[in-house]
Amino acid sequence: MAAPFFSTPFQPFVYQNQQDDVTPFQILGGEAQIVQIMLKPEEKVSARPGCMCYMSGTTQMENVYAPENEAGMWQWLFGKNVISTVFLNTGSNDGFVGIAAPSLARILPIDLAKFGGEILCQPDAFLCSVGDVKISNTFDQRARNVVPGIEGFLRQKLSGQGLAFITGGGSVVQKNLEVGETLAVDMSSIVAVPSTVNVQIKYNGPMRRVVFGGENLVTAMLTGPGIVFIQSMPFPRLSQRIARAVTSPNMRDNPKLFMQIAIFFFLAYVVVVSSLILTDI
């Protein structure tokens, strides 16, 4: 039985590759999920660094550098990881490894064979993989699809015939687009799309508003056929809202802060006026 596109918590699944090798896995949890993958002797799993939660005693972890033709210079230039973590079961019995989502996200198992061997994801969507999966970064060559900010034009491409696990923030919705069917999605809410889906960028308002920031200012027009994965809470949006809440408190809710700022400007005004009066011209 091949792995489905989606999984539900606490429900076991198995992945069967073209050589009829079966790999059981289980996705645990509700909001911040963990994928537990069973490893036969000498079987290995590749994952992004820093996501290991637990593993059996016979499983060894090693950080390896990705080949240059897969990681690409852009991955290093824009601060992305150029290494991956490999988990290898060196024992004579079955082992396991538990890999956790790096944020409040759901884990989606993607059988690349069902997507023609290739799928495009948001940056840093890849979590781990089993079998033949290659990770690379690619640019959208169309000028209208290059938007301000690295997250707008740097995309992660997964290719091969293996099983890849990707993450989506908040709740994740799967939309199956028919031939010629169009769906408008906030660009930051896209988790993954196959190469059969055409993506066009639409700016909602003048370009100056897009340049100086804002939410829902850039919409992606997706045209089928293909399956689209959409997330409700992208991590950049969540982090920006947390940062604004921490660094920009509401003055109406904090009268003490308002009073302190008023006193500061009053004292500054007094100092400036006094210096002008006492200075000989």
GROMACS .gro file of C-alpha atoms in nm:
model
  281
    1MET     CA    1   0.000   0.000   0.000
    2ALA     CA    2   0.150   0.329  -0.106
    3ALA     CA    3   0.167   0.622   0.129
    4PRO     CA    4  -0.126   0.866   0.109
    5PHE     CA    5  -0.085   1.236   0.058
    6PHE     CA    6  -0.224   1.308   0.404
    7SER     CA    7  -0.215   1.127   0.735
    8THR     CA    8  -0.410   1.161   1.054
    9PRO     CA    9  -0.260   1.152   1.405
   10PHE     CA   10  -0.186   0.811   1.556
   11GLN     CA   11  -0.267   0.627   1.236
   12PRO     CA   12   0.012   0.397   1.105
   13PHE     CA   13   0.098   0.381   0.736
   14VAL     CA   14   0.352   0.198   0.524
   15TYR     CA   15   0.549   0.315   0.222
   16GLN     CA   16   0.636   0.069  -0.054
   17ASN     CA   17   0.896   0.166  -0.313
   18GLN     CA   18   0.947   0.026  -0.662
   19GLN     CA   19   1.167  -0.254  -0.524
   20ASP     CA   20   0.878  -0.365  -0.298
   21ASP     CA   21   1.069  -0.256   0.016
   22VAL     CA   22   0.822  -0.154   0.286
   23THR     CA   23   0.893   0.124   0.538
   24PRO     CA   24   0.636   0.172   0.817
   25PHE     CA   25   0.592   0.521   0.958
   26GLN     CA   26   0.357   0.688   1.202
   27ILE     CA   27   0.266   1.055   1.245
   28LEU     CA   28   0.202   1.146   1.608
   29GLY     CA   29   0.048   1.452   1.770
   30GLY     CA   30  -0.195   1.719   1.671
   31GLU     CA   31  -0.041   2.064   1.625
   32ALA     CA   32   0.337   2.015   1.657
   33GLN     CA   33   0.368   1.670   1.506
   34ILE     CA   34   0.636   1.401   1.509
   35VAL     CA   35   0.693   1.142   1.239
   36GLN     CA   36   0.829   0.811   1.366
   37ILE     CA   37   0.997   0.603   1.094
   38MET     CA   38   1.090   0.239   1.139
   39LEU     CA   39   1.435   0.143   1.010
   40LYS     CA   40   1.543  -0.201   0.902
   41PRO     CA   41   1.911  -0.297   0.951
   42GLU     CA   42   2.134  -0.074   0.736
   43GLU     CA   43   1.835   0.138   0.634
   44LYS     CA   44   1.871   0.516   0.653
   45VAL     CA   45   1.666   0.834   0.660
   46SER     CA   46   1.779   1.183   0.553
   47ALA     CA   47   1.650   1.486   0.742
   48ARG     CA   48   1.706   1.857   0.789
   49PRO     CA   49   1.947   1.940   1.073
   50GLY     CA   50   1.817   1.996   1.425
   51CYS     CA   51   1.487   1.806   1.393
   52MET     CA   52   1.575   1.478   1.564
   53CYS     CA   53   1.353   1.421   1.869
   54TYR     CA   54   1.446   1.065   1.966
   55MET     CA   55   1.591   0.747   1.813
   56SER     CA   56   1.666   0.388   1.903
   57GLY     CA   57   1.999   0.295   2.056
   58THR     CA   58   2.119   0.121   1.739
   59THR     CA   59   2.057   0.426   1.522
   60GLN     CA   60   2.354   0.648   1.444
   61MET     CA   61   2.328   1.014   1.339
   62GLU     CA   62   2.576   1.187   1.109
   63ASN     CA   63   2.583   1.532   0.949
   64VAL     CA   64   2.690   1.524   0.584
   65TYR     CA   65   2.744   1.797   0.326
   66ALA     CA   66   2.501   1.796   0.037
   67PRO     CA   67   2.654   1.775  -0.313
   68GLU     CA   68   2.699   2.113  -0.477
   69ASN     CA   69   2.471   2.027  -0.768
   70GLU     CA   70   2.188   1.956  -0.522
   71ALA     CA   71   2.232   2.222  -0.252
   72GLY     CA   72   2.338   2.498  -0.489
   73MET     CA   73   2.532   2.814  -0.412
   74TRP     CA   74   2.210   3.011  -0.355
   75GLN     CA   75   2.124   2.791  -0.058
   76TRP     CA   76   2.448   2.891   0.114
   77LEU     CA   77   2.441   3.252  -0.008
   78PHE     CA   78   2.098   3.321   0.146
   79GLY     CA   79   2.178   3.154   0.477
   80LYS     CA   80   2.024   2.814   0.410
   81ASN     CA   81   2.166   2.488   0.541
   82VAL     CA   82   2.418   2.315   0.317
   83ILE     CA   83   2.426   2.000   0.529
   84SER     CA   84   2.176   1.724   0.597
   85THR     CA   85   2.147   1.471   0.879
   86VAL     CA   86   2.150   1.099   0.801
   87PHE     CA   87   2.011   0.841   1.045
   88LEU     CA   88   2.141   0.488   0.990
   89ASN     CA   89   2.031   0.175   1.173
   90THR     CA   90   2.356  -0.012   1.242
   91GLY     CA   91   2.198  -0.286   1.453
   92SER     CA   92   2.080  -0.632   1.357
   93ASN     CA   93   1.720  -0.561   1.460
   94ASP     CA   94   1.469  -0.300   1.350
   95GLY     CA   95   1.522   0.051   1.485
   96PHE     CA   96   1.337   0.379   1.467
   97VAL     CA   97   1.382   0.754   1.463
   98GLY     CA   98   1.141   1.028   1.568
   99ILE     CA   99   1.171   1.353   1.371
  100ALA     CA  100   0.979   1.658   1.493
  101ALA     CA  101   0.840   1.952   1.301
  102PRO     CA  102   1.051   2.264   1.371
  103SER     CA  103   0.743   2.473   1.461
  104LEU     CA  104   0.367   2.443   1.516
  105ALA     CA  105   0.316   2.254   1.194
  106ARG     CA  106   0.163   1.941   1.045
  107ILE     CA  107   0.372   1.680   0.869
  108LEU     CA  108   0.264   1.569   0.522
  109PRO     CA  109   0.394   1.248   0.361
  110ILE     CA  110   0.446   1.302  -0.012
  111ASP     CA  111   0.502   1.004  -0.241
  112LEU     CA  112   0.697   1.169  -0.524
  113ALA     CA  113   0.608   0.889  -0.764
  114LYS     CA  114   0.247   1.011  -0.752
  115PHE     CA  115   0.357   1.360  -0.860
  116GLY     CA  116   0.566   1.262  -1.159
  117GLY     CA  117   0.887   1.258  -0.954
  118GLU     CA  118   0.894   1.632  -0.878
  119ILE     CA  119   0.722   1.882  -0.651
  120LEU     CA  120   0.791   2.246  -0.562
  121CYS     CA  121   0.770   2.356  -0.197
  122GLN     CA  122   0.800   2.667   0.012
  123PRO     CA  123   1.150   2.738   0.145
  124ASP     CA  124   1.247   2.508   0.433
  125ALA     CA  125   0.937   2.289   0.387
  126PHE     CA  126   1.143   1.971   0.362
  127LEU     CA  127   1.166   1.773   0.688
  128CYS     CA  128   1.299   1.426   0.603
  129SER     CA  129   1.287   1.158   0.333
  130VAL     CA  130   1.307   0.787   0.270
  131GLY     CA  131   1.458   0.646  -0.048
  132ASP     CA  132   1.550   0.839  -0.362
  133VAL     CA  133   1.477   1.206  -0.285
  134LYS     CA  134   1.694   1.498  -0.395
  135ILE     CA  135   1.657   1.851  -0.256
  136SER     CA  136   1.754   2.157  -0.458
  137ASN     CA  137   1.665   2.525  -0.475
  138THR     CA  138   1.534   2.679  -0.792
  139PHE     CA  139   1.433   3.025  -0.913
  140ASP     CA  140   1.117   3.118  -1.097
  141GLN     CA  141   1.266   3.262  -1.414
  142ARG     CA  142   0.959   3.475  -1.495
  143ALA     CA  143   1.024   3.834  -1.390
  144ARG     CA  144   0.667   3.892  -1.272
  145ASN     CA  145   0.707   3.606  -1.023
  146VAL     CA  146   1.012   3.762  -0.855
  147VAL     CA  147   0.876   3.951  -0.556
  148PRO     CA  148   1.055   4.145  -0.281
  149GLY     CA  149   1.217   3.922  -0.021
  150ILE     CA  150   1.404   3.596  -0.054
  151GLU     CA  151   1.105   3.387   0.052
  152GLY     CA  152   0.917   3.511  -0.254
  153PHE     CA  153   1.146   3.378  -0.526
  154LEU     CA  154   1.359   3.103  -0.374
  155ARG     CA  155   1.173   2.773  -0.395
  156GLN     CA  156   1.261   2.426  -0.276
  157LYS     CA  157   1.236   2.144  -0.530
  158LEU     CA  158   1.204   1.779  -0.429
  159SER     CA  159   1.271   1.525  -0.702
  160GLY     CA  160   1.308   1.149  -0.723
  161GLN     CA  161   1.090   0.845  -0.660
  162GLY     CA  162   1.103   0.822  -0.280
  163LEU     CA  163   0.889   0.938   0.010
  164ALA     CA  164   0.936   1.295   0.137
  165PHE     CA  165   0.791   1.449   0.451
  166ILE     CA  166   0.718   1.823   0.439
  167THR     CA  167   0.568   2.061   0.695
  168GLY     CA  168   0.283   2.311   0.678
  169GLY     CA  169   0.197   2.567   0.947
  170GLY     CA  170  -0.139   2.557   1.124
  171SER     CA  171  -0.409   2.364   0.937
  172VAL     CA  172  -0.331   2.227   0.592
  173VAL     CA  173  -0.585   2.200   0.310
  174GLN     CA  174  -0.548   1.987   0.000
  175LYS     CA  175  -0.706   2.116  -0.323
  176ASN     CA  176  -0.727   1.902  -0.635
  177LEU     CA  177  -0.737   2.133  -0.938
  178GLU     CA  178  -0.881   2.008  -1.266
  179VAL     CA  179  -0.744   2.105  -1.605
  180GLY     CA  180  -0.782   2.482  -1.648
  181GLU     CA  181  -0.925   2.532  -1.298
  182THR     CA  182  -0.784   2.840  -1.123
  183LEU     CA  183  -0.738   2.903  -0.752
  184ALA     CA  184  -0.625   3.231  -0.592
  185VAL     CA  185  -0.405   3.178  -0.285
  186ASP     CA  186  -0.206   3.411  -0.063
  187MET     CA  187   0.150   3.345  -0.175
  188SER     CA  188   0.285   3.280   0.173
  189SER     CA  189   0.012   3.019   0.233
  190ILE     CA  190   0.132   2.782  -0.039
  191VAL     CA  191   0.307   2.474   0.100
  192ALA     CA  192   0.366   2.270  -0.216
  193VAL     CA  193   0.253   2.243  -0.578
  194PRO     CA  194   0.346   1.990  -0.848
  195SER     CA  195   0.521   2.100  -1.165
  196THR     CA  196   0.197   2.054  -1.360
  197VAL     CA  197   0.039   2.354  -1.183
  198ASN     CA  198   0.101   2.693  -1.345
  199VAL     CA  199   0.179   2.973  -1.098
  200GLN     CA  200   0.125   3.341  -1.179
  201ILE     CA  201   0.178   3.627  -0.934
  202LYS     CA  202  -0.081   3.903  -0.895
  203TYR     CA  203  -0.012   4.224  -0.702
  204ASN     CA  204  -0.311   4.355  -0.507
  205GLY     CA  205  -0.251   4.727  -0.525
  206PRO     CA  206   0.034   4.959  -0.625
  207MET     CA  207   0.388   4.822  -0.624
  208ARG     CA  208   0.492   5.067  -0.350
  209ARG     CA  209   0.260   4.891  -0.104
  210VAL     CA  210   0.417   4.557  -0.189
  211VAL     CA  211   0.768   4.695  -0.145
  212PHE     CA  212   0.697   4.850   0.196
  213GLY     CA  213   0.526   4.538   0.331
  214GLY     CA  214   0.182   4.425   0.430
  215GLU     CA  215  -0.027   4.110   0.430
  216ASN     CA  216  -0.227   3.959   0.143
  217LEU     CA  217  -0.067   4.204  -0.102
  218VAL     CA  218   0.070   3.929  -0.328
  219THR     CA  219  -0.166   3.661  -0.456
  220ALA     CA  220  -0.066   3.348  -0.646
  221MET     CA  221  -0.299   3.239  -0.926
  222LEU     CA  222  -0.272   2.860  -0.950
  223THR     CA  223  -0.401   2.687  -1.264
  224GLY     CA  224  -0.445   2.310  -1.275
  225PRO     CA  225  -0.417   2.025  -1.323
  226GLY     CA  226  -0.259   1.913  -0.999
  227ILE     CA  227  -0.287   1.888  -0.621
  228VAL     CA  228  -0.211   2.201  -0.416
  229PHE     CA  229  -0.128   2.204  -0.045
  230ILE     CA  230  -0.224   2.522   0.145
  231GLN     CA  231  -0.136   2.621   0.503
  232SER     CA  232  -0.335   2.850   0.732
  233MET     CA  233  -0.046   2.987   0.941
  234PRO     CA  234   0.286   3.033   0.756
  235PHE     CA  235   0.577   3.054   0.997
  236PRO     CA  236   0.700   3.396   0.869
  237ARG     CA  237   0.354   3.543   0.934
  238LEU     CA  238   0.341   3.391   1.283
  239SER     CA  239   0.689   3.516   1.373
  240GLN     CA  240   0.611   3.867   1.246
  241ARG     CA  241   0.297   3.891   1.456
  242ILE     CA  242   0.481   3.770   1.765
  243ALA     CA  243   0.760   4.023   1.703
  244ARG     CA  244   0.510   4.308   1.664
  245ALA     CA  245   0.331   4.208   1.983
  246VAL     CA  246   0.658   4.203   2.178
  247THR     CA  247   0.827   4.514   2.039
  248SER     CA  248   0.526   4.739   1.972
  249PRO     CA  249   0.293   4.746   2.275
  250ASN     CA  250  -0.031   4.943   2.244
  251MET     CA  251   0.002   5.276   2.423
  252ARG     CA  252  -0.369   5.291   2.498
  253ASP     CA  253  -0.331   4.970   2.695
  254ASN     CA  254  -0.016   5.098   2.870
  255PRO     CA  255  -0.072   5.450   3.008
  256LYS     CA  256   0.254   5.434   3.204
  257LEU     CA  257   0.452   5.394   2.882
  258PHE     CA  258   0.262   5.683   2.723
  259MET     CA  259   0.341   5.905   3.021
  260GLN     CA  260   0.711   5.813   3.010
  261ILE     CA  261   0.733   5.904   2.641
  262ALA     CA  262   0.550   6.235   2.701
  263ILE     CA  263   0.786   6.328   2.986
  264PHE     CA  264   1.089   6.237   2.773
  265PHE     CA  265   0.984   6.467   2.488
  266PHE     CA  266   0.896   6.748   2.734
  267LEU     CA  267   1.239   6.731   2.896
  268ALA     CA  268   1.405   6.723   2.555
  269TYR     CA  269   1.209   7.034   2.457
  270VAL     CA  270   1.316   7.213   2.776
  271VAL     CA  271   1.682   7.127   2.716
  272VAL     CA  272   1.675   7.252   2.358
  273VAL     CA  273   1.497   7.580   2.447
  274SER     CA  274   1.728   7.641   2.742
  275SER     CA  275   2.038   7.588   2.529
  276LEU     CA  276   1.910   7.840   2.273
  277ILE     CA  277   1.837   8.102   2.541
  278LEU     CA  278   2.166   8.063   2.726
  279THR     CA  279   2.383   8.050   2.414
  280ASP     CA  280   2.546   8.376   2.313
  281ILE     CA  281   2.472   8.463   1.954
   0.00000   0.00000   0.00000
